[in-house]
Coordinates of C-alpha atoms in Angstrom, one line a residue:
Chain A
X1 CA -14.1 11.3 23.1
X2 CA -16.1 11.2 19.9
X3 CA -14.0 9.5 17.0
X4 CA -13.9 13.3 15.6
X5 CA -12.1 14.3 18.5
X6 CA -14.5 15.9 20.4
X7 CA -13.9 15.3 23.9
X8 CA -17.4 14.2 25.6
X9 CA -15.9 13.2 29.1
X10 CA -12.3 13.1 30.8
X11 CA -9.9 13.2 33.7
X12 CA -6.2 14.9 33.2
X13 CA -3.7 16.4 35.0
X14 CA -3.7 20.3 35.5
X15 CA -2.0 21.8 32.3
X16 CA -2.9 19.1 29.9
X17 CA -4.6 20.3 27.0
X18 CA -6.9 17.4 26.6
X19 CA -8.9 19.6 23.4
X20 CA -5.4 19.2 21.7
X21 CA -4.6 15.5 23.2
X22 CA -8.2 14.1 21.9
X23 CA -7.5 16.0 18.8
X24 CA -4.7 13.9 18.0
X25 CA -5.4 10.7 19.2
X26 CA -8.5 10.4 17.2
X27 CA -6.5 11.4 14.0
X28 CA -3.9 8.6 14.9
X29 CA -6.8 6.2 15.8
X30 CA -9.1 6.8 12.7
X31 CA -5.2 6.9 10.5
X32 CA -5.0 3.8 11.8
X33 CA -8.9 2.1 11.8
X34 CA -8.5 3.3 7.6
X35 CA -5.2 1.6 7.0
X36 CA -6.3 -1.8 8.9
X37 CA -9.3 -1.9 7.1
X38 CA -7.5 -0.9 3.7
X39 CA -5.2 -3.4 4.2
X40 CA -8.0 -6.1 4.5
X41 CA -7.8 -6.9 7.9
X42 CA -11.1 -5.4 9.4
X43 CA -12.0 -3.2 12.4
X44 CA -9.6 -1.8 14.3
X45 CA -10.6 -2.3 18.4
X46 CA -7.8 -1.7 20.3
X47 CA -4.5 0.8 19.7
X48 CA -1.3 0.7 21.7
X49 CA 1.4 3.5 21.4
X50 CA 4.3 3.1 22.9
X51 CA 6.8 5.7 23.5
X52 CA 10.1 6.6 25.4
X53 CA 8.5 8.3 28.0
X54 CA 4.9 7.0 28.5
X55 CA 2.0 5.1 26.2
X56 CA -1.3 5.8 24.9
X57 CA -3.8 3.4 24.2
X58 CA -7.0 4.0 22.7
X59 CA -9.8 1.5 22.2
X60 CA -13.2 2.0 19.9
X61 CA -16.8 1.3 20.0
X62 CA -19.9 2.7 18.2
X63 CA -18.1 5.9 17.3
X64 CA -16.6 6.9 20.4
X65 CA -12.8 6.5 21.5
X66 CA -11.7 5.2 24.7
X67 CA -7.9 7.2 25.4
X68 CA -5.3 6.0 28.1
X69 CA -2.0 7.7 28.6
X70 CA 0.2 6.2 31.0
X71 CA 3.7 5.5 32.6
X72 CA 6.0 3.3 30.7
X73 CA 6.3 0.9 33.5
X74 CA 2.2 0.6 34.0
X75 CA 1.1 -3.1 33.4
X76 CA 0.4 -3.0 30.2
X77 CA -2.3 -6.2 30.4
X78 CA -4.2 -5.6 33.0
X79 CA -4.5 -1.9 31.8
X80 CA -5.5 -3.5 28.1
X81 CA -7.7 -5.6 30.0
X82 CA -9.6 -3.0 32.0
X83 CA -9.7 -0.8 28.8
X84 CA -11.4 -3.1 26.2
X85 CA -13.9 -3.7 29.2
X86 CA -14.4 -0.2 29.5
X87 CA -14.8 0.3 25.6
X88 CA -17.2 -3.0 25.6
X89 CA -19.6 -0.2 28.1
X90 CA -19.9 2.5 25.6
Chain E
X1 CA 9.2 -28.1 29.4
X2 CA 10.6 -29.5 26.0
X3 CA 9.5 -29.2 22.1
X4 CA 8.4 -32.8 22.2
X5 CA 6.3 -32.1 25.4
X6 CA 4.7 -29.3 24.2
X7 CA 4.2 -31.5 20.9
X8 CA 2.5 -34.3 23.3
X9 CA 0.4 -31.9 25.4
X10 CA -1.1 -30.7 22.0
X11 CA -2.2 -33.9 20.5
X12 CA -3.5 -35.1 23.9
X13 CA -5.2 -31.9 24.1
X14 CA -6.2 -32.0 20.2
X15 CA -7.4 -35.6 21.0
X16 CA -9.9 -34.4 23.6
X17 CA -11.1 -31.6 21.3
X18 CA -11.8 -33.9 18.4
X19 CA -13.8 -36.9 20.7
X20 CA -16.4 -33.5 21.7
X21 CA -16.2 -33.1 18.1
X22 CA -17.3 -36.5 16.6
X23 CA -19.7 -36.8 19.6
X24 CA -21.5 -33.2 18.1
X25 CA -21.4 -34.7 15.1
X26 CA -23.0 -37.8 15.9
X27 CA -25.9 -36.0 17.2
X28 CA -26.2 -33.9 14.5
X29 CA -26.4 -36.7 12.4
X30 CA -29.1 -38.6 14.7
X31 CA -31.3 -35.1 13.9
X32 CA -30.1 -32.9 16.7
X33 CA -29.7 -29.4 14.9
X34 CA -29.3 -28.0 18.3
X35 CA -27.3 -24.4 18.5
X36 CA -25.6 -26.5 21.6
X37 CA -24.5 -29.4 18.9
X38 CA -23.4 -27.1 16.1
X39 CA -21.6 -24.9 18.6
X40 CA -19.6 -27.5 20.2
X41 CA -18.3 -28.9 16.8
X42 CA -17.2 -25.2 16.3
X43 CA -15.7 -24.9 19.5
X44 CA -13.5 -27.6 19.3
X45 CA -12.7 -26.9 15.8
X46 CA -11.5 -23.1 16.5
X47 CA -9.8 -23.8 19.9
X48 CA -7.5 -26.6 17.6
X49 CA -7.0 -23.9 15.5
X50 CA -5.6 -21.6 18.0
X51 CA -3.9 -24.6 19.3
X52 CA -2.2 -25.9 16.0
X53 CA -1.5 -21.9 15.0
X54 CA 0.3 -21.3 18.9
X55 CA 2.5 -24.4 17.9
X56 CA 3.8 -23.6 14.3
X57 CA 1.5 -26.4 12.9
X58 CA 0.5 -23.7 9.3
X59 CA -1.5 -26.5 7.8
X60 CA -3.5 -27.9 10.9
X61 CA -4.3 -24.5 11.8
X62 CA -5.5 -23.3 7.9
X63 CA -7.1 -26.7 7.4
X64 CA -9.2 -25.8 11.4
X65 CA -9.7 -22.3 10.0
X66 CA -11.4 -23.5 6.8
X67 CA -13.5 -25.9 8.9
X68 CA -14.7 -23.0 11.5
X69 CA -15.4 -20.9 8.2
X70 CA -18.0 -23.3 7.1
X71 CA -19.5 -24.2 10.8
X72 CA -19.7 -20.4 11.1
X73 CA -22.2 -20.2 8.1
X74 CA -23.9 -23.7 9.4
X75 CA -24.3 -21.1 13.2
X76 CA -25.4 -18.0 11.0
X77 CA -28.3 -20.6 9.3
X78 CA -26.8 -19.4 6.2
X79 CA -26.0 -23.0 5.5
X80 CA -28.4 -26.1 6.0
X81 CA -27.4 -29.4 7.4
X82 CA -27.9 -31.9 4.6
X83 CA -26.8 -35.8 4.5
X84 CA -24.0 -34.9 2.2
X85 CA -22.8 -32.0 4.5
X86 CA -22.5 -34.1 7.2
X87 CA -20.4 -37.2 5.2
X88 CA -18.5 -34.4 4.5
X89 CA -17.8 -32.8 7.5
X90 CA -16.9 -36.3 9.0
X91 CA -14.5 -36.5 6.6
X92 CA -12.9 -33.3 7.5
X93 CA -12.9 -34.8 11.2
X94 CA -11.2 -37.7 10.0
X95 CA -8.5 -35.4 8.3
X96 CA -8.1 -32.9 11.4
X97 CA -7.7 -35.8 13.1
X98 CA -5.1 -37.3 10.8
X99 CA -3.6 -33.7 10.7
X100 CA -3.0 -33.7 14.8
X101 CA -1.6 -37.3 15.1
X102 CA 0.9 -36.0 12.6
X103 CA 1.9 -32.3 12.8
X104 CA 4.5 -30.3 11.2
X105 CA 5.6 -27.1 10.5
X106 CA 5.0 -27.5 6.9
X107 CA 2.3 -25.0 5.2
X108 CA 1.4 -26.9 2.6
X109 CA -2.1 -29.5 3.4
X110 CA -1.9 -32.8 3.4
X111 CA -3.4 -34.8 0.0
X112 CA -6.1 -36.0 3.0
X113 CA -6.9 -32.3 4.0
X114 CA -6.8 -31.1 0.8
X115 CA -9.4 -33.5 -0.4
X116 CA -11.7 -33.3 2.4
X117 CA -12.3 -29.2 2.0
X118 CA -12.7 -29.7 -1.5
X119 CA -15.2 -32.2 -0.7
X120 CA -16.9 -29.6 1.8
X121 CA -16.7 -26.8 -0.7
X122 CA -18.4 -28.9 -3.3
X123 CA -20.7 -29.5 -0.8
X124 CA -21.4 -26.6 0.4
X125 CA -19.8 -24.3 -2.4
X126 CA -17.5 -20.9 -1.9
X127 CA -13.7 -20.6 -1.4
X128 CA -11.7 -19.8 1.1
X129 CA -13.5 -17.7 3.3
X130 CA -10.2 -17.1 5.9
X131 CA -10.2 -13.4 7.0
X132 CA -6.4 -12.9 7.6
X133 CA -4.9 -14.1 4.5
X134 CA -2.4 -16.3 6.2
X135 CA 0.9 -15.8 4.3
X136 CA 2.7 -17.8 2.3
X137 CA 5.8 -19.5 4.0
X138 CA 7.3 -21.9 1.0
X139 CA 6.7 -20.6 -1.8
X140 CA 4.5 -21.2 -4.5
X141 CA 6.3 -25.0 -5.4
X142 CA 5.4 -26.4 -1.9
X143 CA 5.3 -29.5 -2.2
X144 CA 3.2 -32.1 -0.1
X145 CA 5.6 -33.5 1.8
X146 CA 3.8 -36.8 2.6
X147 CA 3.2 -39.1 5.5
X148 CA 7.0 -40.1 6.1
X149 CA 8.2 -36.4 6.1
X150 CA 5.5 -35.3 8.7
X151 CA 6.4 -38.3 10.6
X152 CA 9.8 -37.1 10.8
X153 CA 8.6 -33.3 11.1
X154 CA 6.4 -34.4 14.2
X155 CA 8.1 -33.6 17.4
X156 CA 11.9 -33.3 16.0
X157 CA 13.2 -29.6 15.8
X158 CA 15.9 -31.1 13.4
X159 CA 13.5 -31.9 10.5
X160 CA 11.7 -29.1 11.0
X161 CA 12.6 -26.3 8.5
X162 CA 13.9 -23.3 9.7
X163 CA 14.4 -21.2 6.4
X164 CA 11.9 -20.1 4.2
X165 CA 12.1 -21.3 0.5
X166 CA 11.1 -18.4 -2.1
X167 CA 11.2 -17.9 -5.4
X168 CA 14.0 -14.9 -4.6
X169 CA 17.4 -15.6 -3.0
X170 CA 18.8 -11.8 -3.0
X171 CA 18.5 -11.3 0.5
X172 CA 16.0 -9.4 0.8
X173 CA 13.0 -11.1 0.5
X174 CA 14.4 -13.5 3.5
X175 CA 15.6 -11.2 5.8
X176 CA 13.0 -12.1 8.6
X177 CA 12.6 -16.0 7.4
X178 CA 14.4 -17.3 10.3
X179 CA 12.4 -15.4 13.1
X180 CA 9.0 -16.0 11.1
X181 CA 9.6 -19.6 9.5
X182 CA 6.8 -22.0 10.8
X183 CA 4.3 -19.3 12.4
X184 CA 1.7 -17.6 10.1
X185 CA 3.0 -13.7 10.4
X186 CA 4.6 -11.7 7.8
X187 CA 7.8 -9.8 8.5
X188 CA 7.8 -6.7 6.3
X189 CA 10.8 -3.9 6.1
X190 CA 9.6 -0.3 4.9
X191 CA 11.2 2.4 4.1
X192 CA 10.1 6.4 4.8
X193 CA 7.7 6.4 1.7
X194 CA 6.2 3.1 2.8
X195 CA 7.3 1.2 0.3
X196 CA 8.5 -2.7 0.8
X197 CA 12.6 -2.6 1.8
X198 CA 12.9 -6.4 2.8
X199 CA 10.8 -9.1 3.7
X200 CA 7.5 -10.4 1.8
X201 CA 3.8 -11.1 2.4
X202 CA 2.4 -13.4 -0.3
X203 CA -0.3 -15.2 0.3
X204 CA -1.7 -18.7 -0.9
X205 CA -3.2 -17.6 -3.6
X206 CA 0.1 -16.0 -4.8
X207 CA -2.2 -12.0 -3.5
X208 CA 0.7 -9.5 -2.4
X209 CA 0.2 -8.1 0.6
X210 CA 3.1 -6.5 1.4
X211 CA 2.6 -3.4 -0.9
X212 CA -0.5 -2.4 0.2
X213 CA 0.1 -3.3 3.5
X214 CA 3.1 -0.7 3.4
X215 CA 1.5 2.2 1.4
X216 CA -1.5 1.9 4.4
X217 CA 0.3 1.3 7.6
X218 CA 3.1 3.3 6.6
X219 CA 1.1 6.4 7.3
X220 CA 0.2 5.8 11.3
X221 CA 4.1 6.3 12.3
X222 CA 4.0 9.2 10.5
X223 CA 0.9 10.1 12.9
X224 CA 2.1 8.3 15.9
X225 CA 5.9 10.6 15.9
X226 CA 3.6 13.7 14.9
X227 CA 1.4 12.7 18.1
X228 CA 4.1 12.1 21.0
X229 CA 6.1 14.9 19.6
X230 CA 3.1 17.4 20.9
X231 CA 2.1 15.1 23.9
X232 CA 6.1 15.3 24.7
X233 CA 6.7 11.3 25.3
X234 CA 9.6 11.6 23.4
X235 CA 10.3 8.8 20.1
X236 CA 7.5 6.2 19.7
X237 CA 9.0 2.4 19.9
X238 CA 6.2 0.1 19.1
X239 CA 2.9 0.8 17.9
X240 CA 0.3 -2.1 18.4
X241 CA -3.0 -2.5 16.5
X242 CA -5.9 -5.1 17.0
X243 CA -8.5 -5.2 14.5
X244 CA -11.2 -7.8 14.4
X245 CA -9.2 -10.6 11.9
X246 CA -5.1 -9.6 13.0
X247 CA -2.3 -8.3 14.7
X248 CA -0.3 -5.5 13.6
X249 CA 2.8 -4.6 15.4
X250 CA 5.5 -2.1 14.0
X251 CA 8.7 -1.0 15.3
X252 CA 10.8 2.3 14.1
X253 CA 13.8 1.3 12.0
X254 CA 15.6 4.0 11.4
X255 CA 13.2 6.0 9.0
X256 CA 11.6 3.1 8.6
X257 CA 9.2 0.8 10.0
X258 CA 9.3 -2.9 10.6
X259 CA 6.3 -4.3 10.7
X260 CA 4.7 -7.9 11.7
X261 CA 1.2 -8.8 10.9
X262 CA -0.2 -11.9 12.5
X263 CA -3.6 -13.8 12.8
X264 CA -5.6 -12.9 16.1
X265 CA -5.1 -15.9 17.4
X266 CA -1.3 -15.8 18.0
X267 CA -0.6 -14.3 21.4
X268 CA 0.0 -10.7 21.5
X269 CA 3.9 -11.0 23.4
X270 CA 4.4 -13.3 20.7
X271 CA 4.0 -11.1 18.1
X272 CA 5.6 -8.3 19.8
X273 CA 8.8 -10.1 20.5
X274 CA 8.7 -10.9 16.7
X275 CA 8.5 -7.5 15.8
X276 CA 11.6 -6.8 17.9
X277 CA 13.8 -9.2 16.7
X278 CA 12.6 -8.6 13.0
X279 CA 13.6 -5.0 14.0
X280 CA 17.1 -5.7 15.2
X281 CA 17.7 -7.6 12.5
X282 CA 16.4 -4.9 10.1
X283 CA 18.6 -2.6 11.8
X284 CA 21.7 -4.7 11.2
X285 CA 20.8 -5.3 7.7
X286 CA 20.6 -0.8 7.2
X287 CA 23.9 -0.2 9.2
X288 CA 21.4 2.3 11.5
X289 CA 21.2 2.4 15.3

């Protein structure tokens, strides 16, 4: 998706409103991009969330977001992994 | 495998790092201002960094980190190899090299280390040019300790210190000293509003941190509970971000966050498990589940 939100491409499960899901992932990532840099420490390139039930995790590159959500018990490396190669792509 | 191995394996290691080093910097000196010369004295330079900042040693790893900041602008052309640089820079060789033989948890620079990056500054002029401001782990009155005291440091987790020494003894300020003493992350408590609860990020040049910090970062959580509440993933428990100079880990505490920020170089389930037992501890501290 676009960092706006926009979704430009994307694979979900039936009934997942991925308008609404891009919506808010690219208001947590670019929350987030704005307090790293305020704080001093940069670009943001990579963002885990973790939750009870599941994690997101979202890496950036020229303007476009790169969104994962996924099981708890996925493996969290090699999914990073694949991710920030996939982000390196855009 | 033991403290005093790991502490072995790193100076061999260090050892082999530094002779590429002083061979780079040989050529350099002969007249090779190859990219392959320049680049190898940065290599070994950063991965001793990353090596000294895995193993606790603050100073060999700020000293590395100043040294990599000036190769860097040697790389970018923005600085030219003169006669002087290079006395210099041999200099600073001489002092990583006295800094491995003799690491210690200690944050403050040796006298040797301390004198070689002035030299290099006056050299080749600007400050510190370190991108995470590493934080401050003793206090403004560190003190060199001195050859004898890193002697003793070197390879005994008895000498090593495992409290942090601030200017504040309420409590607060400390809360996280014994989980972050002898790495460079800061351990911050904050509360809903985002302001500092416990813990402290001051950095060498005496630069809080920890304010700021909080009033920024405070706001994702509030975005990350708004976020799984819609995409129905129940409470968020950790929330991880890389940026291009740090780590930034933060764990819910009850309407608070704890939060751990930590140089790039420090391994992500490092920092992680910090951030967990910074938020137990936090949790103790509050009286909340």
């Amino acid at each position: 998706m676009e960092g706006d939100g926009i979704v430009v491409d994307g694979t979900a499960q039936i009934g997942v409103d991925t308008g609404a899901f891009a919506a808010l992932t690219a208001s947590l990532y670019g929350k987030a991009s704005r307090a790293v840099a305020a704080a001093g420490f940069g670009t943001v390139g990579f963002c885990e969330l973790e939750a009870e039930h599941g994690r997101v995790m979202a890496a950036g590159r020229n303007g476009l977001v790169l969104v994962v959500v996924a099981e708890s018990r996925v493996n969290v490396g090699l999914l990073r992994v694949d991710l920030l190669k996939a982000a390196g792509a855009l | 495998m033991d403290s005093r191995q790991y502490a072995e394996l790193f100076r061999t290691e260090s050892r082999e790092q530094l002779s590429a080093v002083n061979r780079a910097l040989l050529r350099l000196e002969q007249g090779d201002a190859s990219r392959e010369s320049v680049d190898a004295v940065f290599r070994g330079v950063h991965t001793i960094k990353g090596m000294s900042a895995t193993m606790g040693y603050t100073a060999v790893a700020e000293f590395a980190h100043e040294l990599e900041s000036l190769l860097d602008k040697v790389r970018k052309g923005a600085q030219t190899i003169t006669a002087e640089l290079m006395d210099a820079l041999f200099v600073a060789a001489d002092a990583l090299e006295h800094g491995v033989e003799r690491p210690g948890m200690e944050a403050a620079m040796s006298t040797r280390m301390r004198e070689a990056l002035a030299r290099l500054h006056d050299v080749a002029g600007g400050r510190s040019t370190a991108e995470f401001r590493t934080p401050l782990l003793h206090g403004p009155a560190a003190q060199d300790p001195g050859p004898k005291a890193a002697d003793a440091a070197a390879g005994s987790p008895e000498a090593m210190p495992t409290r942090v020494s601030t200017s504040r003894s309420d409590g607060a300020t400390e809360l996280f000293a014994d989980v972050i003493a002898g790495t460079p992350q800061a351990a911050l408590l904050l509360d809903a509003d985002g302001l500092v609860s416990a813990g402290q990020y001051l950095t060498r040049d005496g630069t809080d941190m920890g304010t700021p910090l909080g009033a920024h970062l405070s706001g994702v959580s509030v975005e990350a509970e708004r976020a799984m509440r819609h995409f129905g993933l129940g409470r968020w428990t950790r929330i991880l971000l890389e940026s291009d100079a740090a780590s930034v880990v933060m764990s819910p505490v009850g309407d608070g966050v704890a939060l751990v920020a930590a140089p790039r170089d420090l391994p992500l389930g490092f920092v992680r498990r910090t951030v967990d037992r910074c938020a137990a501890i936090a949790r103790e501290w509050l009286g909340v589940a």
